[in-house]
Amino acid sequence: MSAPLALELVPAGVAVGSAAALAGLGLVVCHRATGVLNVAQGAIAMVTAYLLRQTVVVWHWPRALAACCCLLLFAPGLGVLLDVLVFRRLQRRRAGPGEGLVAGIGVFVLLTGGAYLLWGPAARTDAPSLLPQQRLATVAGIDLRLDTVLELGAVLLLAAGWGAVTRWTAFGTSLRAVVDDRRLAELGGLDADMVSSVGWAFSSFTAGAAGVLLAPSLQLDPYGLPLLVMETMAVAILARLRSVPVAIAAALLLGVAQSELTQFHFRGAAQSLLQAGDADLFVLALLAAVLLPRLLPPATRGGYEPALASARPPGRGPLPAGLLAPLLLLPLAFRADDLRAALQVPALALVLLSIVVVTGYAGQISLGQAGYAGLGALATGLFAGGGIPGLPRLPVAAALAAAVAVAALLGLLVGRPTVHRRGLALALATLAVGTALSRLVFQQPYAASGLLLDRTGLLGDDRVFYGLELLLLGGSLLLVRALHRGRTGRALGAVRDHEPAAAASGVAVARVKLLAFTVGAALAALGGGLLGLGVQAFDPDSFDPVYGLVWFAAVVVAGVDSALGAVLAAAVLTALDAGTLPGVSTAVVGALALLQGRLPQALGVEPELPPEPRPAPAVRLGPLGRRVAGRVARAAQAARAEGGGP
């Protein structure tokens, strides 16, 4: 007798939830041991899965040997290496969460670009499975698979083992001491570096295990799998980055709920929306976790921390404007094929310019600009193709303007619930918004079907269109320059430099932030619309959230407060993509971001000053001491009275 469909779907949900639980377990452990939210976990999972495929499928190693080397040696070793080379220095000087986040983005981008170079962009469907794919037993009509039972058992065993180690061993005592106060623990003779390395090793091991478990049932590619693992960050956020049992429970519940949604069927657009929610329930959970204040972990709220800024001296750009203008005009002399590739430069420069406004000028870390860029391209196609019910087809210019207005409105709406957040909390919120737009809108047939991004008439000529792009870029640069100067610029600078002080001096902090978010969304949408019009097609993969991380890292490298640096970064990225192998630009940006993170003041955060000396405690005098002190005070007072001094 078969079980009801709802019960039959539970094992599949448990399998997905177990992999998500592994990722959430690693995030919680890493944060508790080091204070860093490991945003590079998805890239570590992807690289480990690729290495397992390389050893088993290509080099024909025995699976047991390959699994031991990849999961027990490579993944933990990579975590220790990252701790030693990247994060340990930040911990020693007590860097804020913002610096740790940017360093993690650099690691993510570097590993993603390296995997792209080594294994190519093609999705792999032959990732080996380490667990036996067979039915174990049938209970109440439900088929229990051996691989699902082993996955769940491994998660529970790891969680129980970690809990026992932290609660009843000397290492657990050391861990709690280091988490409470790293410097005080070091003064007490504890090896804080060892504790951090263990946390990173365990986090990387769980990330690698999650990637290896997810790869056989999904396509293995350099961009898709890292983002999928990042989506499971929702379970760690729901656990408030502290509770391992809550993270596991949340992962299993979300996995089962996502599986149960597949039994419902509707008609028309409702079915498309249901399918989007079914496939991306973890994205919805992440979005809810970071947008609802009560769900956001206290560890991500923090207090004031210095904003990211450029390492360059004030007033110095990466390239003089007199040299940048001829560089942008040079493609007008290119051949048709070369000019078509150069069409991306002004458009991408506008997207990067939006990051300069939000992060460089207002000091707010925004990782969701790729979502606004994709929305600009999508909305341009919908307005131009008559895809908006009740509206006729609009000319290309009018469609682009309408798309910019829609994105600006969305930036205003998204900015309202996040306006009181900063640092890591804001970064998570913007990343969740960009991921939700990509997964729930751009990649759904109901939104992207029937788009019209053709350039007709005069704009059909690439040189004319490139000239229009340059005019829009020049006008945007003037707008950003005006925004950076005058009263508004001073308000933006005050919010960036010290938000509490700006609020105390009368600056309307919320209004200034909303202005930055709105202008940033409009610029990103303008650039995204031009990107779509340049290739005359809408490609949702071009606005993947992973590209948003790459663009953010590129702006940090070029100078996060430099508008001309954003233009130069766009030109360099486009040239590397067109003139070298795919993935080179991503790897270069990641390497430069990590290299810059190791330089003093590279991210604009001043080195930590030595603590101010504490006043000496008051000396308590005995009866004799009080009598002597009284006589001395009276004698001094009499001397001042005789001399007429103060």
XYZ file of C-alpha atoms in Angstrom:
646
model
C 0.000 0.000 0.000
C 1.505 3.300 -1.070
C 1.749 6.243 1.287
C 0.096 9.593 0.609
C 2.000 11.819 -1.765
C 2.798 14.286 1.001
C 4.639 11.576 2.936
C 6.399 10.233 -0.149
C 7.921 13.671 -0.754
C 9.438 13.893 2.735
C 12.628 11.848 2.031
C 13.508 14.045 -0.955
C 13.086 17.130 1.219
C 15.211 15.611 3.962
C 18.009 14.995 1.438
C 18.006 18.651 0.348
C 17.670 19.842 3.928
C 20.604 17.706 5.071
C 22.932 19.341 2.547
C 21.662 22.778 3.580
C 22.113 21.821 7.224
C 25.765 20.977 6.574
C 26.329 24.411 5.049
C 24.472 26.144 7.881
C 26.400 24.154 10.485
C 29.693 25.314 8.991
C 28.590 28.952 8.873
C 27.490 28.941 12.508
C 30.668 27.221 13.713
C 32.939 29.529 11.702
C 31.168 32.636 12.987
C 31.271 31.459 16.592
C 34.976 30.590 16.360
C 36.200 33.561 14.338
C 33.469 36.217 14.255
C 33.524 36.101 10.424
C 30.531 35.239 8.246
C 32.113 32.987 5.626
C 30.532 34.291 2.419
C 33.147 32.309 0.464
C 31.598 29.029 1.597
C 29.756 28.522 -1.695
C 32.979 28.862 -3.681
C 34.740 26.389 -1.373
C 31.880 23.926 -1.900
C 32.104 24.337 -5.675
C 35.889 23.893 -5.845
C 35.736 20.769 -3.658
C 33.012 19.253 -5.848
C 35.033 20.010 -8.986
C 38.149 18.450 -7.454
C 36.240 15.280 -6.555
C 35.001 15.023 -10.128
C 38.516 15.613 -11.427
C 39.997 12.835 -9.284
C 37.223 10.280 -9.877
C 36.020 10.940 -13.446
C 39.170 12.273 -15.101
C 42.027 10.696 -13.115
C 40.075 7.508 -12.238
C 41.020 7.424 -8.561
C 39.109 5.070 -6.278
C 36.152 6.949 -4.808
C 37.146 6.261 -1.219
C 40.638 7.658 -1.772
C 39.310 10.665 -3.698
C 36.750 11.396 -0.985
C 39.376 11.264 1.777
C 41.731 13.556 -0.135
C 39.039 16.083 -1.080
C 36.996 16.171 2.128
C 39.552 15.377 4.806
C 42.653 17.035 3.336
C 41.855 19.600 0.648
C 38.745 21.296 2.082
C 40.037 21.689 5.679
C 43.482 22.634 4.376
C 41.958 25.336 2.207
C 40.152 26.703 5.253
C 43.360 26.828 7.296
C 45.173 28.476 4.376
C 42.519 31.173 4.112
C 42.728 31.779 7.845
C 46.512 32.136 7.782
C 46.825 34.220 4.622
C 43.666 36.338 4.695
C 41.614 36.466 7.871
C 44.103 36.071 10.715
C 45.587 39.505 10.132
C 42.119 41.060 10.208
C 41.313 39.336 13.489
C 44.550 40.413 15.123
C 43.848 44.072 14.495
C 40.184 43.590 15.360
C 38.865 44.611 11.962
C 35.145 45.223 11.654
C 32.644 42.918 9.953
C 32.800 45.081 6.820
C 36.444 44.279 6.197
C 35.860 40.596 6.864
C 32.971 40.646 4.426
C 35.034 42.259 1.659
C 37.869 39.785 2.251
C 35.379 36.927 1.977
C 34.049 38.383 -1.278
C 37.613 38.522 -2.584
C 38.101 34.832 -1.759
C 34.762 33.993 -3.373
C 35.608 35.852 -6.574
C 39.133 34.410 -6.769
C 38.001 30.796 -6.326
C 35.136 31.268 -8.791
C 37.417 32.762 -11.431
C 40.034 30.056 -10.879
C 37.438 27.298 -11.307
C 36.170 29.010 -14.463
C 39.699 29.000 -15.889
C 40.504 25.417 -14.907
C 37.255 23.656 -15.764
C 35.510 26.046 -18.139
C 31.981 27.490 -18.080
C 30.168 24.379 -19.297
C 27.895 22.741 -16.742
C 28.950 19.231 -15.731
C 26.319 16.559 -15.212
C 28.676 13.694 -14.349
C 29.620 14.658 -10.810
C 30.232 11.429 -8.866
C 28.099 10.442 -5.905
C 29.837 9.136 -2.802
C 26.754 7.595 -1.205
C 25.086 4.405 -2.424
C 21.908 5.100 -4.386
C 19.680 2.289 -3.169
C 16.515 1.699 -1.206
C 17.133 0.789 2.405
C 13.650 -0.090 3.573
C 9.972 0.747 3.189
C 8.233 2.118 6.255
C 4.486 2.877 6.129
C 4.689 2.954 2.353
C 7.614 5.425 2.320
C 10.819 4.368 0.605
C 13.823 5.161 2.787
C 16.969 5.583 0.724
C 20.344 4.716 2.144
C 21.974 7.923 0.892
C 19.317 10.085 2.602
C 19.706 8.230 5.895
C 23.501 8.547 5.714
C 23.310 12.276 4.945
C 20.986 12.976 7.841
C 22.995 10.749 10.156
C 26.232 12.535 9.211
C 24.672 15.931 9.945
C 23.365 14.843 13.332
C 26.650 13.141 14.198
C 28.715 16.208 13.300
C 26.391 18.493 15.252
C 26.471 16.220 18.292
C 30.242 15.871 18.079
C 30.779 19.612 17.827
C 28.434 20.209 20.735
C 30.243 17.646 22.887
C 33.654 19.073 22.025
C 32.683 22.654 22.781
C 30.857 21.775 26.004
C 33.050 19.171 27.692
C 36.611 19.615 26.422
C 39.448 22.024 27.040
C 39.180 23.162 23.423
C 35.585 24.204 24.052
C 36.699 26.303 26.997
C 39.378 27.908 24.826
C 36.818 28.550 22.096
C 34.449 30.339 24.456
C 37.304 32.401 25.861
C 38.505 33.460 22.407
C 34.982 34.346 21.287
C 34.383 36.445 24.410
C 37.663 38.403 24.207
C 40.448 37.329 21.877
C 43.128 39.575 23.381
C 42.307 38.623 26.933
C 42.421 34.945 25.950
C 45.848 35.436 24.387
C 47.079 37.165 27.533
C 45.876 34.117 29.439
C 48.116 31.882 27.345
C 45.511 30.491 24.931
C 46.379 29.936 21.271
C 43.677 32.005 19.582
C 45.127 31.347 16.131
C 44.707 27.615 16.625
C 41.076 28.078 17.614
C 40.411 30.183 14.507
C 42.137 27.656 12.262
C 40.022 24.830 13.665
C 36.875 26.868 13.030
C 37.909 27.589 9.454
C 38.905 23.972 8.838
C 35.552 22.696 10.101
C 33.624 25.308 8.112
C 35.483 24.440 4.910
C 34.964 20.728 5.523
C 31.201 21.159 5.880
C 31.146 23.424 2.813
C 32.997 20.812 0.782
C 30.656 18.087 2.022
C 27.614 20.178 1.056
C 29.030 20.778 -2.419
C 29.829 17.103 -2.921
C 26.329 16.074 -1.823
C 24.536 18.654 -3.986
C 26.618 18.289 -7.167
C 25.276 14.879 -8.366
C 21.659 16.064 -8.359
C 22.455 19.484 -9.852
C 24.552 20.884 -12.638
C 28.114 21.542 -11.596
C 29.217 24.934 -12.893
C 31.440 27.707 -11.484
C 28.604 30.171 -10.870
C 25.475 28.134 -10.130
C 26.661 25.888 -7.298
C 28.396 28.653 -5.267
C 25.257 30.766 -5.327
C 23.085 27.783 -4.412
C 25.177 27.143 -1.318
C 25.062 30.849 -0.474
C 21.270 30.657 -0.550
C 21.436 28.126 2.290
C 22.853 30.967 4.385
C 19.215 31.485 5.321
C 19.366 28.640 7.843
C 22.346 30.204 9.623
C 20.614 33.592 9.740
C 17.452 31.999 11.117
C 19.655 30.372 13.767
C 20.960 33.877 14.569
C 24.486 32.608 13.806
C 24.615 30.901 17.195
C 22.415 27.827 17.545
C 23.475 24.686 15.682
C 20.238 22.775 16.477
C 18.095 25.650 15.178
C 20.147 25.792 11.964
C 19.651 22.062 11.368
C 15.950 22.214 12.151
C 15.441 25.219 9.865
C 17.300 23.491 7.026
C 15.235 20.313 7.319
C 11.949 22.219 7.539
C 12.771 24.336 4.490
C 13.930 21.290 2.543
C 10.740 19.344 3.318
C 8.530 22.384 2.615
C 10.248 22.934 -0.730
C 9.647 19.297 -1.635
C 5.992 19.405 -0.530
C 5.245 22.389 -2.778
C 5.814 20.226 -5.854
C 2.489 18.425 -5.304
C 0.438 21.572 -5.930
C -0.545 22.580 -9.448
C -2.350 25.656 -10.728
C -2.983 27.229 -14.081
C -1.359 30.127 -15.843
C 0.800 32.647 -14.032
C -0.089 31.186 -10.636
C 1.688 27.953 -11.550
C 4.772 29.904 -12.657
C 4.837 31.775 -9.370
C 4.403 28.519 -7.451
C 7.246 26.891 -9.364
C 9.460 29.880 -8.644
C 8.708 29.637 -4.934
C 9.099 25.873 -4.989
C 12.587 26.002 -6.517
C 13.779 28.974 -4.489
C 12.242 28.614 -1.056
C 15.655 29.107 0.550
C 15.929 32.447 -1.272
C 12.572 33.537 0.123
C 13.673 32.447 3.586
C 16.907 34.416 3.243
C 14.990 37.481 2.080
C 12.581 37.244 5.017
C 15.405 36.625 7.480
C 17.332 39.747 6.520
C 14.398 42.100 5.950
C 12.472 41.328 9.130
C 14.247 43.070 12.022
C 13.352 40.472 14.643
C 14.844 37.638 12.612
C 18.143 39.368 11.970
C 20.899 38.007 14.228
C 22.217 40.496 16.798
C 25.734 39.559 15.676
C 25.071 41.159 12.305
C 23.635 44.384 13.676
C 26.609 45.534 15.641
C 27.356 49.164 16.305
C 29.083 51.784 14.285
C 32.041 50.672 12.194
C 34.134 52.703 9.743
C 32.887 52.721 6.177
C 34.808 51.338 3.246
C 36.798 53.931 1.386
C 39.605 54.132 -1.084
C 43.215 53.686 -0.090
C 44.256 56.496 -2.422
C 45.061 59.936 -1.071
C 42.140 62.369 -1.383
C 41.837 64.051 -4.729
C 43.861 61.488 -6.655
C 42.061 59.349 -9.158
C 43.333 56.133 -10.736
C 43.521 57.867 -14.120
C 43.331 61.553 -15.065
C 40.088 62.567 -16.751
C 42.095 63.978 -19.672
C 43.373 60.482 -20.478
C 40.113 58.679 -19.772
C 38.108 60.646 -22.360
C 40.325 59.649 -25.340
C 40.250 56.060 -24.071
C 36.450 56.040 -24.278
C 36.423 57.729 -27.708
C 38.949 55.292 -29.178
C 36.403 52.489 -29.911
C 34.670 54.760 -32.443
C 37.596 53.969 -34.751
C 37.313 50.190 -34.219
C 35.977 47.684 -36.697
C 32.370 46.600 -36.367
C 33.114 43.423 -34.393
C 35.484 45.152 -31.989
C 33.094 48.063 -31.519
C 30.293 45.657 -30.620
C 32.389 44.324 -27.756
C 33.203 47.869 -26.629
C 29.498 48.696 -26.294
C 29.619 47.074 -22.857
C 32.127 49.552 -21.418
C 29.885 52.619 -20.855
C 26.969 50.438 -19.790
C 29.022 48.480 -17.257
C 30.609 51.735 -16.083
C 27.146 53.003 -15.131
C 26.506 49.863 -13.043
C 29.848 50.243 -11.278
C 29.145 53.940 -10.800
C 26.035 52.998 -8.841
C 28.254 51.082 -6.395
C 30.427 54.181 -6.006
C 27.371 56.250 -5.057
C 25.969 53.764 -2.546
C 29.181 52.407 -1.038
C 31.840 55.008 -1.784
C 29.855 58.161 -1.107
C 27.221 56.973 1.384
C 29.311 54.232 3.026
C 26.618 51.534 2.639
C 27.766 48.090 1.482
C 25.443 47.063 -1.351
C 25.818 43.665 -3.016
C 22.560 43.720 -4.980
C 23.333 46.136 -7.816
C 23.301 43.287 -10.364
C 19.626 42.832 -9.521
C 18.816 46.441 -10.345
C 20.842 46.183 -13.564
C 18.909 43.090 -14.604
C 15.650 44.795 -13.732
C 16.628 47.691 -16.003
C 17.247 45.334 -18.919
C 14.095 43.311 -18.256
C 11.829 46.330 -17.838
C 13.265 47.967 -20.958
C 12.359 44.892 -22.959
C 8.871 44.724 -21.443
C 8.105 48.395 -22.102
C 9.554 48.273 -25.617
C 7.755 45.054 -26.510
C 4.364 45.942 -25.073
C 4.693 43.376 -22.322
C 3.048 45.611 -19.699
C -0.728 45.095 -19.668
C -2.589 48.256 -20.593
C 0.446 50.001 -22.108
C 1.351 50.181 -25.802
C 4.817 49.558 -27.131
C 7.135 52.400 -26.250
C 10.106 53.703 -28.235
C 13.441 52.406 -27.017
C 14.434 55.669 -25.343
C 11.096 55.978 -23.546
C 11.243 52.303 -22.517
C 14.707 52.811 -21.059
C 13.572 55.875 -19.124
C 10.540 54.013 -17.771
C 12.754 51.103 -16.696
C 15.048 53.483 -14.820
C 12.040 54.990 -13.032
C 10.781 51.530 -12.014
C 14.179 50.529 -10.653
C 14.515 53.804 -8.764
C 11.131 53.188 -7.146
C 12.197 49.666 -6.166
C 15.449 51.033 -4.732
C 13.404 53.447 -2.632
C 11.102 50.666 -1.425
C 13.963 48.317 -0.612
C 15.882 51.099 1.088
C 13.113 51.843 3.582
C 13.308 48.600 5.619
C 17.117 48.561 5.422
C 17.812 52.237 6.055
C 18.603 51.690 9.728
C 21.083 48.904 9.037
C 24.727 49.037 8.164
C 27.732 46.831 7.688
C 27.114 43.104 7.506
C 23.353 43.361 8.061
C 22.936 45.721 5.110
C 25.201 43.609 2.906
C 23.107 40.507 3.612
C 19.883 42.392 2.895
C 21.070 43.743 -0.462
C 22.509 40.358 -1.458
C 19.179 38.709 -0.641
C 17.278 41.260 -2.740
C 19.586 40.743 -5.729
C 19.363 36.959 -5.412
C 15.581 37.061 -5.137
C 15.294 39.196 -8.283
C 17.553 36.816 -10.190
C 15.895 33.604 -9.063
C 12.252 34.655 -8.774
C 12.009 37.084 -11.699
C 14.808 37.008 -14.269
C 14.973 33.231 -14.653
C 11.219 32.650 -14.789
C 9.443 32.196 -18.143
C 6.496 34.353 -17.086
C 8.781 37.402 -16.866
C 11.370 36.919 -19.599
C 9.245 35.573 -22.442
C 8.474 37.788 -25.425
C 11.020 40.486 -24.668
C 11.909 42.966 -27.382
C 15.306 44.647 -27.059
C 15.904 45.444 -30.721
C 17.550 48.727 -31.671
C 15.734 50.053 -34.700
C 16.231 53.161 -36.769
C 19.185 55.387 -36.020
C 20.100 53.475 -32.844
C 20.557 50.340 -34.928
C 23.974 51.658 -35.919
C 26.521 50.597 -33.281
C 28.502 53.823 -33.537
C 25.431 55.947 -32.966
C 24.401 53.764 -30.044
C 27.902 53.944 -28.560
C 27.775 57.729 -28.845
C 24.460 57.716 -26.990
C 26.032 55.553 -24.276
C 28.883 58.021 -23.906
C 26.432 60.915 -23.595
C 24.471 59.083 -20.897
C 27.676 58.152 -19.089
C 28.919 61.751 -19.243
C 25.630 63.075 -17.915
C 25.676 60.494 -15.120
C 29.216 61.469 -14.176
C 28.151 65.099 -13.950
C 25.153 64.101 -11.835
C 27.350 62.059 -9.497
C 29.853 64.901 -9.277
C 27.080 67.314 -8.308
C 25.797 64.767 -5.797
C 29.247 64.475 -4.275
C 29.683 68.212 -3.836
C 27.725 70.888 -2.066
C 25.393 70.361 0.836
C 24.278 66.884 -0.284
C 27.849 65.761 -0.692
C 28.742 66.944 2.790
C 25.753 65.087 4.192
C 26.741 61.899 2.339
C 30.311 62.225 3.593
C 29.147 62.761 7.145
C 26.959 59.646 7.036
C 29.801 57.645 5.522
C 32.471 58.826 7.958
C 30.497 58.587 11.189
C 26.762 57.988 11.079
C 26.011 58.646 14.782
C 27.914 61.930 14.656
C 26.080 62.916 11.471
C 22.724 62.257 13.120
C 23.780 64.246 16.212
C 24.750 67.210 14.031
C 21.327 67.377 12.417
C 21.835 65.370 9.214
C 18.705 63.477 8.120
C 20.522 60.139 7.934
C 17.556 58.094 6.711
C 16.779 60.592 3.948
C 20.405 60.702 2.808
C 20.607 56.912 2.681
C 17.367 56.659 0.721
C 18.707 59.191 -1.759
C 21.861 57.105 -2.265
C 19.891 53.867 -2.675
C 17.487 55.467 -5.150
C 20.186 57.092 -7.295
C 22.264 53.898 -7.169
C 19.323 51.761 -8.316
C 18.555 54.206 -11.155
C 22.174 54.219 -12.389
C 22.402 50.428 -12.226
C 19.134 50.065 -14.140
C 20.336 52.530 -16.792
C 23.517 50.524 -17.215
C 21.621 47.234 -17.298
C 19.204 48.530 -19.924
C 22.110 49.639 -22.098
C 23.781 46.242 -21.623
C 20.638 44.527 -22.888
C 20.233 46.928 -25.789
C 23.899 46.505 -26.700
C 23.504 42.768 -27.344
C 19.802 43.182 -28.270
C 18.771 40.356 -25.969
C 18.000 39.692 -22.338
C 20.258 37.080 -20.778
C 19.380 36.429 -17.113
C 22.782 34.823 -16.533
C 24.439 38.168 -17.292
C 22.883 39.591 -14.135
C 23.608 36.672 -11.838
C 24.290 37.744 -8.223
C 27.792 36.312 -8.573
C 28.525 39.046 -11.108
C 27.317 41.542 -8.542
C 30.026 40.315 -6.168
C 32.636 40.539 -8.932
C 31.592 44.101 -9.753
C 31.671 45.104 -6.108
C 35.183 43.709 -5.705
C 36.297 45.495 -8.896
C 35.056 48.838 -7.564
C 36.831 48.261 -4.241
C 40.072 47.553 -6.122
C 39.725 50.576 -8.424
C 38.768 52.942 -5.604
C 35.351 52.690 -4.046
C 34.983 56.482 -3.840
C 36.240 57.214 -7.368
C 33.747 57.744 -10.192
C 36.521 57.683 -12.791
C 37.863 54.517 -11.172
C 34.514 52.830 -11.892
C 34.826 53.751 -15.573
C 38.389 52.437 -15.690
C 37.347 49.213 -13.944
C 34.594 48.683 -16.530
C 37.075 49.156 -19.375
C 39.559 46.736 -17.832
C 36.933 44.075 -17.127
C 35.561 44.295 -20.664
C 39.046 44.182 -22.219
C 40.042 41.148 -20.149
C 36.852 39.292 -21.058
C 37.208 40.103 -24.760
C 40.965 39.651 -25.117
C 41.706 36.706 -22.833
C 40.145 33.473 -21.674
C 36.750 33.621 -19.950
C 37.166 33.849 -16.206
C 40.460 35.742 -16.279
C 38.817 38.995 -15.252
C 37.093 37.326 -12.298
C 40.319 35.698 -11.117
C 42.285 38.952 -11.506
C 39.711 40.952 -9.566
C 39.675 38.380 -6.769
C 43.466 38.301 -6.527
C 43.714 42.093 -6.479
C 40.998 42.338 -3.845
C 42.878 39.930 -1.575
C 46.207 41.628 -2.242
C 44.716 45.013 -1.468
C 43.163 43.635 1.689
C 46.655 42.844 3.002
C 47.928 46.397 2.526
C 47.628 48.983 5.314
C 44.473 51.079 5.070
C 43.599 49.327 1.799
C 39.924 49.313 2.543
C 39.835 52.717 4.116
C 39.588 51.508 7.683
C 42.192 53.223 9.765
C 44.544 50.937 11.656
C 43.429 50.327 15.166
C 44.819 52.845 17.595
C 46.318 51.673 20.842
C 43.818 51.774 23.671
C 43.743 54.949 25.661
C 45.431 54.614 29.037
C 42.971 54.069 31.806
C 43.073 56.520 34.709
C 44.819 55.167 37.739
C 42.440 53.984 40.419
C 41.930 56.362 43.303
C 44.188 55.688 46.297
C 42.316 55.060 49.496
C 44.022 56.846 52.465
C 43.991 55.804 56.043
C 43.324 58.166 59.001
C 46.964 59.324 59.188
C 47.119 59.866 55.451
C 43.933 61.926 55.479
C 45.321 64.184 58.241
C 48.583 64.724 56.340
C 46.728 65.432 53.079
C 44.484 67.952 54.869
C 47.457 69.830 56.335
C 49.145 69.945 52.926
C 45.978 71.292 51.285
C 45.529 73.987 53.951
C 49.182 75.038 53.668
C 48.892 75.336 49.907
C 45.718 77.395 50.224
C 47.394 79.775 52.717
C 50.393 80.209 50.421
C 48.144 81.122 47.473
C 46.248 83.636 49.642
C 49.460 85.381 50.763
C 50.839 85.541 47.231
C 47.586 86.753 45.704
C 47.811 84.065 43.037
C 44.969 81.987 41.690
